[in-house]
Coordinates of C-alpha atoms and ligand atoms in Angstrom, one line a residue:
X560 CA -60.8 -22.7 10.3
X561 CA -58.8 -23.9 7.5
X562 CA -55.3 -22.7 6.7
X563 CA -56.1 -19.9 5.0
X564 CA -57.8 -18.7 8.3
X565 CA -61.5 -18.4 6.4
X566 CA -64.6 -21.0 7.6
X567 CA -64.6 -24.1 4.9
X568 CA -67.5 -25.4 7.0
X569 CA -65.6 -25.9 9.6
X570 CA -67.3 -24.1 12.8
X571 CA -66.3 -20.6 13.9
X572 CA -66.2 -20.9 17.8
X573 CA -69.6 -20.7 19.1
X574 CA -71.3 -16.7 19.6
X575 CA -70.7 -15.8 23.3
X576 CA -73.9 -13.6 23.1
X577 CA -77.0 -13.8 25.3
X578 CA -80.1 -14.0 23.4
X579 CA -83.0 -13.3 23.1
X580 CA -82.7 -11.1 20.3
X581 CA -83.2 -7.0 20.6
X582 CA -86.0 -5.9 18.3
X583 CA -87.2 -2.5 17.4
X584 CA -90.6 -2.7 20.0
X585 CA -87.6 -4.2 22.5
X586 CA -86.2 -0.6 22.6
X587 CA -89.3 0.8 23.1
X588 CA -89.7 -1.1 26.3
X589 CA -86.0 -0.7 27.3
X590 CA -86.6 3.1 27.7
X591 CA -90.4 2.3 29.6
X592 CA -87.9 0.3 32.1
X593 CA -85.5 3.2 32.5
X594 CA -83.0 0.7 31.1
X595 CA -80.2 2.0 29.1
X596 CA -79.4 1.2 25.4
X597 CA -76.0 0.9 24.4
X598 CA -75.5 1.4 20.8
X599 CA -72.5 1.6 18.5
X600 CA -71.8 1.2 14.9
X601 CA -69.7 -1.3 12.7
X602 CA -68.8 -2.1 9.8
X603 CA -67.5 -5.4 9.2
X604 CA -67.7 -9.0 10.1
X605 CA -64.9 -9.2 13.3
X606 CA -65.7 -5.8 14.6
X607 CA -69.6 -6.8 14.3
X608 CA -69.3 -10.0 15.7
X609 CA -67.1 -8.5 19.0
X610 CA -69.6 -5.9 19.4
X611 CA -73.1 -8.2 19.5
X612 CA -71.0 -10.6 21.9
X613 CA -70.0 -7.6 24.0
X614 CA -73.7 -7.4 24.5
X615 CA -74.6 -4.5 22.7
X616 CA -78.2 -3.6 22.0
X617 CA -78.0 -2.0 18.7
X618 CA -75.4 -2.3 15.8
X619 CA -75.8 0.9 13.2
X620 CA -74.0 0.2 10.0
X621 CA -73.3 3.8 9.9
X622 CA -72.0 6.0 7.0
X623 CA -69.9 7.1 9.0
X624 CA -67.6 4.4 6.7
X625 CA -67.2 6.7 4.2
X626 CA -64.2 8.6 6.5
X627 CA -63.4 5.6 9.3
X628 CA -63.0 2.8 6.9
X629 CA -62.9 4.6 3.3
X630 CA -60.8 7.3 4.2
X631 CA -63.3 10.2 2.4
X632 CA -63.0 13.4 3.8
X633 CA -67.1 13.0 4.4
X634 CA -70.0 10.9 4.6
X635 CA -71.2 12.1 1.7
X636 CA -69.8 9.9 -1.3
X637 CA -70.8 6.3 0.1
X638 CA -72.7 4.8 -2.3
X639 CA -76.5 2.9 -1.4
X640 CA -74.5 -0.4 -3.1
X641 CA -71.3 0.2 -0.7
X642 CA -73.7 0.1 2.2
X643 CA -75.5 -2.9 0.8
X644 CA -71.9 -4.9 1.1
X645 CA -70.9 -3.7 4.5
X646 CA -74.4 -4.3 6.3
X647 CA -74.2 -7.6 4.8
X648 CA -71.3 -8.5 6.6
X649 CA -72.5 -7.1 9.7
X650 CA -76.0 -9.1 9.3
X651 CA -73.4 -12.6 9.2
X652 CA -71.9 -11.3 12.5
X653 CA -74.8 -10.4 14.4
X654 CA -77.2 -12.7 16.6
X655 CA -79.0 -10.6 19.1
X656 CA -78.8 -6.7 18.2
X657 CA -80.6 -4.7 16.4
X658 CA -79.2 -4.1 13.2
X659 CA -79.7 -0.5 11.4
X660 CA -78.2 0.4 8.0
X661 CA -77.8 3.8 7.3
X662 CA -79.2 4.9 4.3
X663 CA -76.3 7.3 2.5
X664 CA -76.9 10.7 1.1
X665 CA -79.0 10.4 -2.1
X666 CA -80.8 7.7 -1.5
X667 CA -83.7 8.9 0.0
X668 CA -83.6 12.5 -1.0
X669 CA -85.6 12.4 -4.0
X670 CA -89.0 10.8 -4.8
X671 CA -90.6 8.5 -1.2
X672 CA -90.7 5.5 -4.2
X673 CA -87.6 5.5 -5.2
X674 CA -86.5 6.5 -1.2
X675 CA -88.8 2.8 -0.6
X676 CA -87.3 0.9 -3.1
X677 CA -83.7 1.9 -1.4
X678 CA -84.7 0.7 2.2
X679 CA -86.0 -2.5 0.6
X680 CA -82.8 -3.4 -0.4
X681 CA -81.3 -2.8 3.2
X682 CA -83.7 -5.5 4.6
X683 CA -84.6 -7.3 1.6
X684 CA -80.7 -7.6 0.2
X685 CA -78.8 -7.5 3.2
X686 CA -80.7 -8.5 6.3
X687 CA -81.0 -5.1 8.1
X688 CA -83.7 -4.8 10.6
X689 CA -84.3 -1.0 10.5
X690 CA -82.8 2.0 8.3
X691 CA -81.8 5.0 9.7
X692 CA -82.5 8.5 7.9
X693 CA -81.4 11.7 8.5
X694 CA -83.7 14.7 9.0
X695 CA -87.6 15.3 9.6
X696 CA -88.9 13.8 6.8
X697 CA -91.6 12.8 8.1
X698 CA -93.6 12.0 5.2
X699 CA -90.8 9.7 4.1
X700 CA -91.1 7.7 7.6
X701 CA -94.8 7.5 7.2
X702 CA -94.4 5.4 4.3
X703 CA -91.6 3.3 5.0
X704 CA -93.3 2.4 8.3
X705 CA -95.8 1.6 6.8
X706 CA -93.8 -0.6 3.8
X707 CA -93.1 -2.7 7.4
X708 CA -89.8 -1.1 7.7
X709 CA -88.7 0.1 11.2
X710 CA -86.8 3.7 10.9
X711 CA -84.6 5.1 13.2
X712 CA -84.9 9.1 13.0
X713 CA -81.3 11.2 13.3
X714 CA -82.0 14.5 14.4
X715 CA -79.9 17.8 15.5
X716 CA -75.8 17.8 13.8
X717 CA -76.7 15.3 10.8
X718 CA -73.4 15.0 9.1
X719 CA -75.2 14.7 5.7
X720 CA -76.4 18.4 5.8
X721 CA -72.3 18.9 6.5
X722 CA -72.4 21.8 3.3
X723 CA -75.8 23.2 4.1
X724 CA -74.4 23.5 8.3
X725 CA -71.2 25.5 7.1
X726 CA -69.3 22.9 9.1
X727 CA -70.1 19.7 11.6
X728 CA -71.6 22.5 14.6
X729 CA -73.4 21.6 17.2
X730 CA -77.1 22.6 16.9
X731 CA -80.0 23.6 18.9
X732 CA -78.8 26.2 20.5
X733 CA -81.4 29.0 21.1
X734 CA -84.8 28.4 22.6
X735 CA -86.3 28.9 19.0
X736 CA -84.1 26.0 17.5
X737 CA -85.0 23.5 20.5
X738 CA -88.4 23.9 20.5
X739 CA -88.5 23.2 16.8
X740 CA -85.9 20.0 17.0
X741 CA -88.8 18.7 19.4
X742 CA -91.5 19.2 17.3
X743 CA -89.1 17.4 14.7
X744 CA -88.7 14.5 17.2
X745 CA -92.3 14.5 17.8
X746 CA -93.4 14.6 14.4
X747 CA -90.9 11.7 13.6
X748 CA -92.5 9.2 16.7
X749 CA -95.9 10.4 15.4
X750 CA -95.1 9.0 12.0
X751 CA -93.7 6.0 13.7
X752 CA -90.3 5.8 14.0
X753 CA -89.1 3.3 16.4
X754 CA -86.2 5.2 17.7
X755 CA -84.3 8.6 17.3
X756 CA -80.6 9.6 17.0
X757 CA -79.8 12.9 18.4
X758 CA -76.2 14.0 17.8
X759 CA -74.5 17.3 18.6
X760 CA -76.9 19.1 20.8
X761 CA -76.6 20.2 24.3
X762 CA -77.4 18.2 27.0
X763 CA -80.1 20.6 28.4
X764 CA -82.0 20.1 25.0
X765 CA -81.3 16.2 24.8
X766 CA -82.5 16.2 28.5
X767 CA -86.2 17.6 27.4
X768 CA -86.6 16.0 24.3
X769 CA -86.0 12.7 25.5
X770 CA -88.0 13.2 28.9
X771 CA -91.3 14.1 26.8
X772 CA -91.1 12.0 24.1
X773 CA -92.5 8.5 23.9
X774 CA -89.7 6.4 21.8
X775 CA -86.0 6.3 22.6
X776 CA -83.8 8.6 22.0
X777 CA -80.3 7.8 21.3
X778 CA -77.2 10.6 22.3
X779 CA -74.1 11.2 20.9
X780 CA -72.9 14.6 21.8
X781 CA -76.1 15.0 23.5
X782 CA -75.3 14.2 27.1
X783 CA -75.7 11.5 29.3
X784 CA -79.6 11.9 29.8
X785 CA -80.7 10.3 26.2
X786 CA -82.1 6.7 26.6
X787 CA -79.2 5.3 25.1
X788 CA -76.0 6.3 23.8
X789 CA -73.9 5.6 20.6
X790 CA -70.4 5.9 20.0
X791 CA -68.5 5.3 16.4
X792 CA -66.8 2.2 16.7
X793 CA -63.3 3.3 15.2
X794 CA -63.2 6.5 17.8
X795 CA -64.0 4.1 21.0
X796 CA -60.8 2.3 20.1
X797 CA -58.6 4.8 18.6
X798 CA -59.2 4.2 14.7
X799 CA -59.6 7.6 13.1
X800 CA -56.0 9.0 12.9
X801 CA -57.4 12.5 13.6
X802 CA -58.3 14.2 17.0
X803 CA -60.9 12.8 18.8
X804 CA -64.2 14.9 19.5
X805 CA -65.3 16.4 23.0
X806 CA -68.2 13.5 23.5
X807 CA -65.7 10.7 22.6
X808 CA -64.2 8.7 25.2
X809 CA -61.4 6.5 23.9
X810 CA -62.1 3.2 25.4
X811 CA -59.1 1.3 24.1
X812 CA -56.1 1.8 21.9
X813 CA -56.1 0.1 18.8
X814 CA -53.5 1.6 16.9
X815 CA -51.4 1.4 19.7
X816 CA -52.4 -2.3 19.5
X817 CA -52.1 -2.9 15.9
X818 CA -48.8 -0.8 15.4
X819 CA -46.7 -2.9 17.9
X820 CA -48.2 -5.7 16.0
X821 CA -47.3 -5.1 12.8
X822 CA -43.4 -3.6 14.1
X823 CA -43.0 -7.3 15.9
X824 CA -43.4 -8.8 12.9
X825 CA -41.7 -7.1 10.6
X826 CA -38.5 -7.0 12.9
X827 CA -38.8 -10.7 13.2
X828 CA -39.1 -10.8 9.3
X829 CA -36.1 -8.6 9.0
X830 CA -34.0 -10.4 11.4
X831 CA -35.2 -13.8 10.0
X832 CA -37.1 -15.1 13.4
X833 CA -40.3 -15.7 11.7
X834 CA -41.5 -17.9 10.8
X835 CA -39.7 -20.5 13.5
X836 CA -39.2 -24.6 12.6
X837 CA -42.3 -24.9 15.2
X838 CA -44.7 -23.0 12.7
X839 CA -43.6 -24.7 9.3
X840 CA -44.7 -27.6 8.0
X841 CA -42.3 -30.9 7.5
X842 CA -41.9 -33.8 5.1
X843 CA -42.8 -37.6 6.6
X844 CA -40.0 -39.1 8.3
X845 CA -39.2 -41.1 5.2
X846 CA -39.4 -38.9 3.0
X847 CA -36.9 -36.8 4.6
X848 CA -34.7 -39.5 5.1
X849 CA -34.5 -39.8 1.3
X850 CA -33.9 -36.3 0.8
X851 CA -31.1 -35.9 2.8
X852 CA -29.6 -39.3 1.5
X853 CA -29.5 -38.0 -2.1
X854 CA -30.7 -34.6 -1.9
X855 CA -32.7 -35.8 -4.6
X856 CA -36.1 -34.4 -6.0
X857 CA -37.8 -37.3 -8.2
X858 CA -37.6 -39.8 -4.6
X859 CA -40.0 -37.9 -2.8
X860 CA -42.6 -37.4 -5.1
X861 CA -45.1 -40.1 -3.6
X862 CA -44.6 -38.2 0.5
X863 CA -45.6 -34.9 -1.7
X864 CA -49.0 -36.3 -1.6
X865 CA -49.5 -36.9 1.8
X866 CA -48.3 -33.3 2.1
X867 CA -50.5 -31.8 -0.3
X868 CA -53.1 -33.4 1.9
X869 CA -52.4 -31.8 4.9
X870 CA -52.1 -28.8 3.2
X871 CA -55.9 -27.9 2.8
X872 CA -57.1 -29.8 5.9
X873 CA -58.8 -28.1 8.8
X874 CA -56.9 -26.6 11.9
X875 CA -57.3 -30.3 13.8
X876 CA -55.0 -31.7 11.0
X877 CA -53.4 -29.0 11.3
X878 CA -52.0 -29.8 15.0
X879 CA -51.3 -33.0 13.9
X880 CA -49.1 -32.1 11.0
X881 CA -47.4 -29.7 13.2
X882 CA -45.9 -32.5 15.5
X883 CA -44.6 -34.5 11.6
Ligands
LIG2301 O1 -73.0 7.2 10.6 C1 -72.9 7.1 11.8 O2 -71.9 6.6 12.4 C2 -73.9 7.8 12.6 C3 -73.7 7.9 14.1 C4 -72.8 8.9 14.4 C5 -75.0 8.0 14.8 O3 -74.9 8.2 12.0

């Protein structure tokens, strides 16, 4: 760490992660052991890098940025390109889960090539390890599979369909609408996707789903009877400035975190506590002699260099330039 606070080759402190690393077949197996999978998205390189050392199996760059970290009203405007940047900053975080980019509304809509040619640039661009895409397209999973790209399927409330839903509603809730979403997960492992989101449905329909199909499925509204469960990372900790959902379980409070953060230091800006003579930096000895002799400027040109020095050194240097 340098004193701007980014790496200048310098190393970050060592990952606190257990390896080996979670692959797509790894899920498979995880839901053949009865072993839960915990997913849950993010979007950026410190949030990323908390959630793989917390030990979590699957990281879903989710476009669920569009409202948590771009502030749009949906998920609807991120852009393929937007997507590209975060997941690449998630990809530098992340040693042992499984990394999914969401691919954004429009980008796999239209023809399977150009559909392909967009997931390429997930894993090919920014190191993602599946895609996810919303909806039964089966057809559209068929290929990508078999372009050696995993998929992750996302059936039941799919935010993307948010106009053609009339609203964000849970789904799936006659017999007629079940049976079809299972024919829809079905259709989806038989094209082989390696995994399936299922958001917003009740538990009873979650429950038989995921009890008769052979790959994962991961819950979010669903209940608690999904393989695994997923959880947006800005409503576990309090980040979305709006009410939270009936499935969302605040885990922490980040704002509540952050705000007292941010008062402390502008009160101690305001009242002039911050920074203290402890966290500044200060002349040589000699050099500070001489300015206080004559107050001059042109005598302590030659200590300026020393200082200059330890002003782009690493945080070591720092420490010692801290007790000057
Ligand atoms: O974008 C997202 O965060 C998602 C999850 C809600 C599954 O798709």
């Amino acid at each position: 760490m340098n004193l701007t606070g980014f790496s200048a080759g310098a190393p970050l402190a060592p990952h606190r992660n257990p390896l080996p690393k979670v692959t797509m077949p790894a899920l498979g197996e995880m839901k053949r052991q009865g072993k839960p999978i915990s997913a849950l998205t993010a979007y950026d390189y410190a949030t990323a890098r908390l959630v793989d050392e917390a030990g979590i199996d699957l990281i879903l760059v989710g476009d669920s940025l569009a409202m948590v970290v771009l502030g749009h009203e949906n998920t609807l405007a991120v852009t393929v390109d937007e997507m590209l940047h975060h997941t690449r900053a998630v990809r530098r975080a992340v040693r042992r889960a499984l990394v999914v980019a969401d691919m954004p509304f429009g980008s796999y809509h239209g023809a399977i090539g150009e559909a392909q040619a967009n997931a390429v640039r997930f894993v090919k661009e920014a190191g993602a390890e599946a895609v996810k895409i919303e909806g039964p397209r089966v057809e559209l999973v068929r290929a990508l599979v078999r372009a050696e790209i995993p998929v992750v399927g996302h059936l039941g409330l799919t935010p993307q369909s948010v106009h053609r839903m009339g609203g964000y509603r849970v789904q799936a809730r006659t017999l007629d609408s079940v049976l079809q979403l299972q024919a829809d997960a079905f259709a989806l492992a038989d094209a082989g996707a390696g995994a399936i989101v299922l958001e917003g449905i009740p538990r009873e329909a979650a429950a038989a789903i995921t009890a008769a199909l052979p790959i994962p499925t991961i819950g979010i509204g669903a209940g608690p009877d999904c393989d695994g469960q997923i959880l947006v990372f800005h409503d576990l900790v309090n980040l979305t400035f709006a009410p939270a959902a009936k499935f969302v379980r605040r885990y922490g409070d980040a704002a509540a975190l952050f705000r007292s953060a941010i008062d402390g230091y502008r009160e101690d800006v305001e009242h002039r506590v911050f920074p203290s003579d402890a966290e500044s930096y200060h002349l040589p000895e000699a050099a500070r002699r001489l300015l206080d002799a004559d107050g001059g400027s042109q005598n302590v040109r030659d200590d300026d260099a020393a200082m200059d020095d330890d002003a782009v050194v690493n945080i070591d240097a720092r420490e010692e330039t801290n007790q000057a």
